[in-house]
Coordinates of C-alpha atoms in Angstrom, one line a residue:
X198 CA 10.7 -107.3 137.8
X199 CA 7.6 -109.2 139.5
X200 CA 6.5 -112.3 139.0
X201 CA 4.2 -111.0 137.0
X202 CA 6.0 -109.3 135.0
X203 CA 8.6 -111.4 134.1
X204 CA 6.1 -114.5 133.4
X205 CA 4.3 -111.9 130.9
X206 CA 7.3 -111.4 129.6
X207 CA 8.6 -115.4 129.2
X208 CA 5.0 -115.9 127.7
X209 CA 5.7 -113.1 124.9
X210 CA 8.9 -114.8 124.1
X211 CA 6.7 -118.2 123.2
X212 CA 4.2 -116.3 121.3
X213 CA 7.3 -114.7 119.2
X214 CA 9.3 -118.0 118.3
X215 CA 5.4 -119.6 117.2
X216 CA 5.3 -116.2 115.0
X217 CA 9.3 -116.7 113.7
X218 CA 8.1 -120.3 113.0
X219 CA 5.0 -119.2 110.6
X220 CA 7.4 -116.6 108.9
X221 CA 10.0 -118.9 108.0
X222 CA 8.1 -121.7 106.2
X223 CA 5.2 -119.7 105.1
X224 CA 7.6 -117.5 102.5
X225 CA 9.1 -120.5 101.3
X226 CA 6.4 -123.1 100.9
X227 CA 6.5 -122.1 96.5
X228 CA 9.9 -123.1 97.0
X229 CA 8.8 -126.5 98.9
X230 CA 6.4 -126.8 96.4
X231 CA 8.3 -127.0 93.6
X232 CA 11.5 -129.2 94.9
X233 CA 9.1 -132.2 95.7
X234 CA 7.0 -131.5 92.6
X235 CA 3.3 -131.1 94.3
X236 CA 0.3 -129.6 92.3
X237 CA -1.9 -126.8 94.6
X238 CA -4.3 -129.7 95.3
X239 CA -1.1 -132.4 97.0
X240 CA 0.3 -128.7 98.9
X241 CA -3.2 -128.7 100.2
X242 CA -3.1 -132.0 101.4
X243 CA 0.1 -131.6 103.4
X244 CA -1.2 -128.3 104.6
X245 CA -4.1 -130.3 105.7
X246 CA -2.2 -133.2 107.7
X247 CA -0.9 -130.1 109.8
X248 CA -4.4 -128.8 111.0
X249 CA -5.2 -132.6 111.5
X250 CA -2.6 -133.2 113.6
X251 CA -2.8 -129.8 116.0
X252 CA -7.1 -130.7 116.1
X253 CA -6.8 -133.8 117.3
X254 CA -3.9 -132.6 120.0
X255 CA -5.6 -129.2 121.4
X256 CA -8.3 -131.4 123.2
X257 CA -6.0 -133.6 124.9
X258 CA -3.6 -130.7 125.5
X259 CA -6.5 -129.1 127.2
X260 CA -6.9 -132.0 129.5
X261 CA -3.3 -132.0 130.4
X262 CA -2.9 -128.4 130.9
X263 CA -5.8 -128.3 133.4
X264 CA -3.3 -131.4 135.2
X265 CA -0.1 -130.0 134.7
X266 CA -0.2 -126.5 134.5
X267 CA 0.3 -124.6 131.5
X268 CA 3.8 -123.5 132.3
X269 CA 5.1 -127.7 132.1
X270 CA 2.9 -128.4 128.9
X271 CA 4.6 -125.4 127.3
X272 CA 8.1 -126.6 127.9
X273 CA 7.3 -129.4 127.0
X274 CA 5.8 -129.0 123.8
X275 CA 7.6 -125.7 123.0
X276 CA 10.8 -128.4 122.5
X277 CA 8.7 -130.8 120.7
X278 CA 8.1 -128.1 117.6
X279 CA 11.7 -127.7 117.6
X280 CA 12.5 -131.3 117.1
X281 CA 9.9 -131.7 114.3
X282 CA 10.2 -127.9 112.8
X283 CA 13.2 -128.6 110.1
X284 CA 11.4 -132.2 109.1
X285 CA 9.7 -130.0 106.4
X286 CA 12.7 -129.0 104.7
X287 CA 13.9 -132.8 104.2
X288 CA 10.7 -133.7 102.6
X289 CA 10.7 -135.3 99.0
X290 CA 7.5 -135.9 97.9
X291 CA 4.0 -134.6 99.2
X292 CA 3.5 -137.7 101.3
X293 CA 6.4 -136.8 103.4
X294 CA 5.8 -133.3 103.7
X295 CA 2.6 -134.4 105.2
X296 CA 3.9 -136.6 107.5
X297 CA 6.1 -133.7 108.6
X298 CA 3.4 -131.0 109.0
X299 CA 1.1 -134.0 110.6
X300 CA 3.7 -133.8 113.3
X301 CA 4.4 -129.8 113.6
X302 CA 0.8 -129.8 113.9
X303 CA 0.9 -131.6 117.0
X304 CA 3.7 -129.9 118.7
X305 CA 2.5 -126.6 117.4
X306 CA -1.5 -127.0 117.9
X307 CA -0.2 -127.8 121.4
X308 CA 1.7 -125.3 122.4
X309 CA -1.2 -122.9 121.3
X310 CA -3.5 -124.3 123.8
X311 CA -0.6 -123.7 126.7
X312 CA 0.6 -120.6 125.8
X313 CA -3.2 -119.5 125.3
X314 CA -4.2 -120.0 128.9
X315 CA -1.1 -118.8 130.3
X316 CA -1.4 -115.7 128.6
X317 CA -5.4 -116.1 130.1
X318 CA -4.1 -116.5 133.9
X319 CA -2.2 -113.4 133.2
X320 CA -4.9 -111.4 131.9
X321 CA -6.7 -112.8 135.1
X322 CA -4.3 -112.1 137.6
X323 CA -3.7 -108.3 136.0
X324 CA -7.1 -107.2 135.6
X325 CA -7.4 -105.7 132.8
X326 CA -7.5 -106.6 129.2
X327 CA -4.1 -107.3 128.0
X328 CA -4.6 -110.9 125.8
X329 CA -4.3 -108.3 122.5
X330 CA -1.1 -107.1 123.0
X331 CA 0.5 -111.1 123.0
X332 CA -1.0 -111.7 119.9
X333 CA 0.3 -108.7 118.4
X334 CA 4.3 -110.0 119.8
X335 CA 3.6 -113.5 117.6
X336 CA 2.8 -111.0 114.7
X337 CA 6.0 -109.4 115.8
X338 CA 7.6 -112.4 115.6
X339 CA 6.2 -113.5 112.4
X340 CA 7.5 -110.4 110.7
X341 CA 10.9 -110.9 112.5
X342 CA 11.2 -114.2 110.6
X343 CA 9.3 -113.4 106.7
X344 CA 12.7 -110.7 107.1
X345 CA 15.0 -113.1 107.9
X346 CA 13.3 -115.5 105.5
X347 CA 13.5 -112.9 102.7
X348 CA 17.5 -112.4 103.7
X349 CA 17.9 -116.2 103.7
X350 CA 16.7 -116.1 100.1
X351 CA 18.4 -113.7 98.9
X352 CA 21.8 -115.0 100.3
X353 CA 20.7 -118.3 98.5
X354 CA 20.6 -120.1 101.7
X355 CA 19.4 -123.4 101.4
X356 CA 16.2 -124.8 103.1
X357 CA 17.2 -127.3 105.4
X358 CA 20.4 -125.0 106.9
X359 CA 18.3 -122.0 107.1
X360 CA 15.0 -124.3 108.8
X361 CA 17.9 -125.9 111.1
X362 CA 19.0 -122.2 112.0
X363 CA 15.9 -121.1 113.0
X364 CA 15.2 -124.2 115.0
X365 CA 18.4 -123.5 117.2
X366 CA 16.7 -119.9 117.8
X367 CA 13.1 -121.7 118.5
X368 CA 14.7 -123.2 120.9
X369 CA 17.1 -121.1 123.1
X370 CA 14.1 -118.0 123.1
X371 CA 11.6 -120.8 123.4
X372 CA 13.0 -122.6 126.7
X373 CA 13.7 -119.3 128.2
X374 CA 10.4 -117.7 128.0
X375 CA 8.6 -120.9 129.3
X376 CA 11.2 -121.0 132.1
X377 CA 9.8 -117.1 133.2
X378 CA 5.8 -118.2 133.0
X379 CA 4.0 -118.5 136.3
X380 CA 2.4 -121.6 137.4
X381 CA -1.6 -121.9 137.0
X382 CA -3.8 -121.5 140.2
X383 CA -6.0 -124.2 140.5
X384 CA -9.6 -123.0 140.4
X385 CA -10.8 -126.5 139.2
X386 CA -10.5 -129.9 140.1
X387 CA -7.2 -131.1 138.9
X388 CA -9.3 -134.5 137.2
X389 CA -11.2 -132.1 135.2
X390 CA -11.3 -131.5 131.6
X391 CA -10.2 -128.2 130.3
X392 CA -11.7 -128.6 127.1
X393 CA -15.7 -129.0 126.3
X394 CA -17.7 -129.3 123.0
X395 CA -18.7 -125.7 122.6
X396 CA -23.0 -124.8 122.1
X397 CA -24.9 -122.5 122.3
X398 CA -22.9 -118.9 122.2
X399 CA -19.8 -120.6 122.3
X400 CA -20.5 -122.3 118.6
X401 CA -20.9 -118.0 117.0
X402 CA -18.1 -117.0 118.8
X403 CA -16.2 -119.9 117.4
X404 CA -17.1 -119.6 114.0
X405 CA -16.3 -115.9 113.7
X406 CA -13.2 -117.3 115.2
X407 CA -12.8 -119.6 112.8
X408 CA -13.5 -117.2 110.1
X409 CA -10.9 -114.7 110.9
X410 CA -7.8 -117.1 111.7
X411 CA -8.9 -118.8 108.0
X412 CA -8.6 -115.3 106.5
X413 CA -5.3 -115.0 108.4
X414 CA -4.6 -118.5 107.3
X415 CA -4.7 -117.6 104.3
X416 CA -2.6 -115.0 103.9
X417 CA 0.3 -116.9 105.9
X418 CA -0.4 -119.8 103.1
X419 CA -1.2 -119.2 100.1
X420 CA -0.3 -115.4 99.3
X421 CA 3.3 -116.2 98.3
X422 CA 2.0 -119.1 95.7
X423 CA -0.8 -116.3 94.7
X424 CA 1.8 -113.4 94.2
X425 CA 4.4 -116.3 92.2
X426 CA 1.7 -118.3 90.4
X427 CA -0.6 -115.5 89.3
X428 CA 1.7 -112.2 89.7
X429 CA 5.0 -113.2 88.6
X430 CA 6.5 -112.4 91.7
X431 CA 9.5 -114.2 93.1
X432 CA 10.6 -114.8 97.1
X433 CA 11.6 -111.6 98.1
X434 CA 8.5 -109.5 97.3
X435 CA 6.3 -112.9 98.7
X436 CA 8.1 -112.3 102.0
X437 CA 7.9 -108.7 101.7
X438 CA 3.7 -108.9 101.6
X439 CA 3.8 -111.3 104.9
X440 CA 6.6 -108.7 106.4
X441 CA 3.8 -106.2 105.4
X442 CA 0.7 -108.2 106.8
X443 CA 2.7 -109.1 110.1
X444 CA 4.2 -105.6 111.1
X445 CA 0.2 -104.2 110.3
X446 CA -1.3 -106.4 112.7
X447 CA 1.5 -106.3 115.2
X448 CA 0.5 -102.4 115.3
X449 CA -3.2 -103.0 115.6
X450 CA -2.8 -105.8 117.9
X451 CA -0.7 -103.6 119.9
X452 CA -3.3 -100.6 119.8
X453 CA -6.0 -102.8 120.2
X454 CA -6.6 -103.7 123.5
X455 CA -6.9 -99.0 123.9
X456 CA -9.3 -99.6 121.2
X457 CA -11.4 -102.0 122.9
X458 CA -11.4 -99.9 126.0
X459 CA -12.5 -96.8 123.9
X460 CA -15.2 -98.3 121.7
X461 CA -16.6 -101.7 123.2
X462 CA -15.6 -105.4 121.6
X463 CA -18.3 -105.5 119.6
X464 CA -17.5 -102.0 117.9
X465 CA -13.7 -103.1 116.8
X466 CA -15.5 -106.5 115.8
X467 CA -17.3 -104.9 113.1
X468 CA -15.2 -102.8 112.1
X469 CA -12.4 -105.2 111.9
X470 CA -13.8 -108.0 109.9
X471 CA -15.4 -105.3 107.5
X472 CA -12.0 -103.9 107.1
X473 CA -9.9 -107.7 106.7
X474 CA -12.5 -108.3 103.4
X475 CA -11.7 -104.9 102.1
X476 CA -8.4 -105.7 102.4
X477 CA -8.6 -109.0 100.7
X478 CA -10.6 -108.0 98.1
X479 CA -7.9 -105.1 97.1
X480 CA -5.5 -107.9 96.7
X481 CA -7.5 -110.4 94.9
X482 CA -8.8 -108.1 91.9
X483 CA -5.3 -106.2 91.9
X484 CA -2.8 -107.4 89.0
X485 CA 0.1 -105.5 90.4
X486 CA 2.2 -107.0 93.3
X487 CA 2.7 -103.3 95.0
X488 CA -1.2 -103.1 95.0
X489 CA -1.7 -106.6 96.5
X490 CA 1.0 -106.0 99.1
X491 CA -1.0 -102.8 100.6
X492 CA -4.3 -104.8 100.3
X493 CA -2.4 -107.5 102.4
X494 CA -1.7 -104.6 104.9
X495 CA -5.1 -103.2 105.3
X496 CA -6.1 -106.9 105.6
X497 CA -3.8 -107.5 108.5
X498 CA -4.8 -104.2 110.2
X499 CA -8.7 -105.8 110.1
X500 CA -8.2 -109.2 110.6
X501 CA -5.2 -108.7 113.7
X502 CA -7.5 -108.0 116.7
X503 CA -11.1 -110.2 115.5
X504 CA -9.3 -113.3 117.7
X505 CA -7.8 -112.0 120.7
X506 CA -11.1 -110.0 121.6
X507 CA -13.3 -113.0 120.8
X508 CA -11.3 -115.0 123.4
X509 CA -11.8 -112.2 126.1
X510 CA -15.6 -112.1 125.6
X511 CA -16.2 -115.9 125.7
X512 CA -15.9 -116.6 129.5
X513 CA -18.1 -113.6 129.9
X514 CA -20.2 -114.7 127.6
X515 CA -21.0 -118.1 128.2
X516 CA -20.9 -118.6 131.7
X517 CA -18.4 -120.5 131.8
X518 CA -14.8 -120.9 133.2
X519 CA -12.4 -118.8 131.3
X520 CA -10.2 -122.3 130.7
X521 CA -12.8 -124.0 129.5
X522 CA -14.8 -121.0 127.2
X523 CA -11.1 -120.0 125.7
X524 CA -9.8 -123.9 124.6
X525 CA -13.1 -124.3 123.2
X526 CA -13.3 -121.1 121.3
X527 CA -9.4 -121.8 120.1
X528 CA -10.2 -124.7 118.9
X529 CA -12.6 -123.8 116.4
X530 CA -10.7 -120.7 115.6
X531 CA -7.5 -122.7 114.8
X532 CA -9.6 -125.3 112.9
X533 CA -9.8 -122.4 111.0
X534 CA -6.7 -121.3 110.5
X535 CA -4.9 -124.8 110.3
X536 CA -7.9 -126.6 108.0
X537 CA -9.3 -124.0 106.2
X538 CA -6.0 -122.9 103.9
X539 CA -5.7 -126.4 102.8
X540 CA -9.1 -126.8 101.6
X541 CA -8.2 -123.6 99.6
X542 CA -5.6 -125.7 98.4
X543 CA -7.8 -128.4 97.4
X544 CA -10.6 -126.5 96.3
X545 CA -7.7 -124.5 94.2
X546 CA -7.6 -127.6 92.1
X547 CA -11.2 -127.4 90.9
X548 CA -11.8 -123.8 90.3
X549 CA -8.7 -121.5 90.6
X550 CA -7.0 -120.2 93.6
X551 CA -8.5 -116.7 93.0
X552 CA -11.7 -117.9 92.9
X553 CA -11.5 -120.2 95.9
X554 CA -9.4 -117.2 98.0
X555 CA -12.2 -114.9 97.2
X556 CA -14.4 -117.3 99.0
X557 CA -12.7 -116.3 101.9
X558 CA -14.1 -112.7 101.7
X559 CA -17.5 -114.1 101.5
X560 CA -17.0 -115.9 105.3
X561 CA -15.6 -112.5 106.3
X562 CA -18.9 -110.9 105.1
X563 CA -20.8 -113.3 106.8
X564 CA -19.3 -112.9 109.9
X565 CA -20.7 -109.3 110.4
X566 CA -24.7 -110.8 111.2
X567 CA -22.8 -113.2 113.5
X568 CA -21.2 -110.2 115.0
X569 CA -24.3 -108.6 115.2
X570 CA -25.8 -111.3 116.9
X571 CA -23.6 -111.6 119.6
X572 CA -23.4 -107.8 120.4
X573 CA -27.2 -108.5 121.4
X574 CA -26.7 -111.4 123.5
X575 CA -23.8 -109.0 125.6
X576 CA -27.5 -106.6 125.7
X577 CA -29.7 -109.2 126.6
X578 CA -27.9 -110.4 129.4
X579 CA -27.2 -107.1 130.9
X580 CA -23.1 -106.4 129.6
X581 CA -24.1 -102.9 128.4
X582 CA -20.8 -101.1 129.4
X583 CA -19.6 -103.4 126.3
X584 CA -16.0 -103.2 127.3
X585 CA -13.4 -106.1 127.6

């Protein structure tokens, strides 16, 4: 195996554990819920000290990836969201829960930034569009651990021996797959800052971006206190709907770079976002649990490529350097993802969670003008083959 190959390889292994991570405490977060006693509004909260805490580390991680390398930051921070993973399953009350995600935040909002731009120097290096295909092995990954979380539950496996389990397997895939990755050429000075505030183009693409990873967000979130709360369904068939949304954008992440190829970015843009608020809708006006799980799945077939495409387009895009155009772009997106679910939470408290999950279709509409919009720019300045 080259190089290469086996540093595309290593980094798929750190996109997987980040997707086992999500499917372990995503399942069981009713169950977290209810042990320290927390209303949707207090879950919020602590979901919210998460986001916090990976925002306010994916600008500095930036600035030391573009001096270390993203190869050391990985390792390094790939062990720090094993140390910090299992806190959530010792917390008591809400406070401590947030203290907990305030912390995985960090380690994980981290690790997102280094794993992102050494799957970009990859990308770079093959020539050809390939950034897809890693996001669809952290789907992978995530479905790999809603199963296991769905067997942990039904074995009556306790929460802090089943997050202490997975932490040991965060670990031993984690420090192997950073061990494979390739060190970063150097194509800018080494006292440069690899993130910048994002304007102009940069702002739409990272608001779409910020659209979808809330939709997916969501899902990963709130769908298992949705299906319990408002469903009457229990842990199993909650882990079953994430197993269902993971494997269907692991399979459209996979096909999706072929797509791009085929039909042009901003093609499988529009058609994906139009297809991730069908989805949601089907399981937001559903009252059956079977019905909601197959909305879940068209969701995840619409929602799975809108990110990794918007990070291919951005450097080409904006002009800038592809460091700099995809940690800016990220970190809107994952404000997204790690903030928006929760507001839901929060918002939950003061008008329902249906009602404040169905806002998230209407951000998914309004994405399609945006998408629109920057389909013409790629025109204007002269991208007409329209392929990634």
């Amino acid at each position: 195996m080259t190089d290469l190959g086996r540093a595309r390889l290593g980094t798929c292994l750190v996109f997987f554990i980040c997707g086992i991570g999500h499917g372990t405490w995503a399942p069981r977060l009713a169950e977290i819920k209810a042990g320290i006693g927390a209303s949707d509004g207090e879950l919020g909260l602590s979901l919210l000290m998460l986001g916090i805490g990976a925002l306010i580390a994916m600008p500095v991680t930036g600035a030391l990836v573009g001096r270390f390398g993203s190869k050391t930051v990985s390792f390094a921070t790939a062990f720090a969201q094993v140390i910090v993973f299992p806190l959530m399953a010792f917390a008591w009350s809400w406070v401590t829960l947030g203290l907990a995600m305030f912390l995985y935040g960090v380690a994980l909002g981290s690790l997102d930034v280094a794993m992102n731009v050494q799957a970009t120097e990859i990308e770079r290096k093959k020539g050809q569009s390939i950034m897809s295909s890693f996001h669809g092995v952290y789907s992978v990954g995530d479905m790999a651990g809603a199963l296991a979380t769905g067997l942990a539950a039904s074995m009556l496996l306790g929460l802090q021996a089943h997050f202490m389990t997975s932490a040991l397997i965060l670990l031993l895939v984690g420090v192997g797959g950073c061990w494979m990755m390739i060190a970063d050429e150097k194509t800018e000075p080494t006292s440069g800052h690899s993130f910048v505030l994002p304007s102009g183009i940069l702002v739409v693409l990272g608001l779409i971006a910020c659209a979808a990873l809330l939709a997916e967000g969501s899902v990963g979130d709130w769908s298992a206190i949705y299906l319990h709360d408002y469903q009457g369904a229990d842990t199993r068939t909650a882990a079953i709907a994430l197993t269902v949304f993971a494997f269907a954008m692991a399979i459209m992440r996979f096909a999706g770079d072929h797509l791009v190829r085929r039909f042009g970015p901003f093609v499988i843009l529009q058609a994906s976002a139009s297809l991730a608020a069908i989805g949601l809708s089907i399981a937001l006006l559903t009252d059956l649990p079977s019905v909601a799980i197959l909305g879940y799945g068209i969701a995840g077939l619409g929602i799975a490529t809108l990110f990794p495409v918007l990070l291919s387009v951005a450097p080409r895009l904006s002009g800038m350097s592809a460091s700099a155009s995809v940690a800016a772009v990220a970190t809107l997106g994952y404000g997204g993802f790690l903030v928006g679910p929760p507001l839901i939470g929060l918002l939950a408290d003061q008008i329902g969670l249906p009602l404040a999950l169905a806002l998230v279709v209407v951000l998914l509409a309004a994405t399609l003008p945006a998408i629109w919009f920057v389909g013409r720019r790629a025109a204007s300045i002269g991208w007409l083959a329209a392929k990634a």
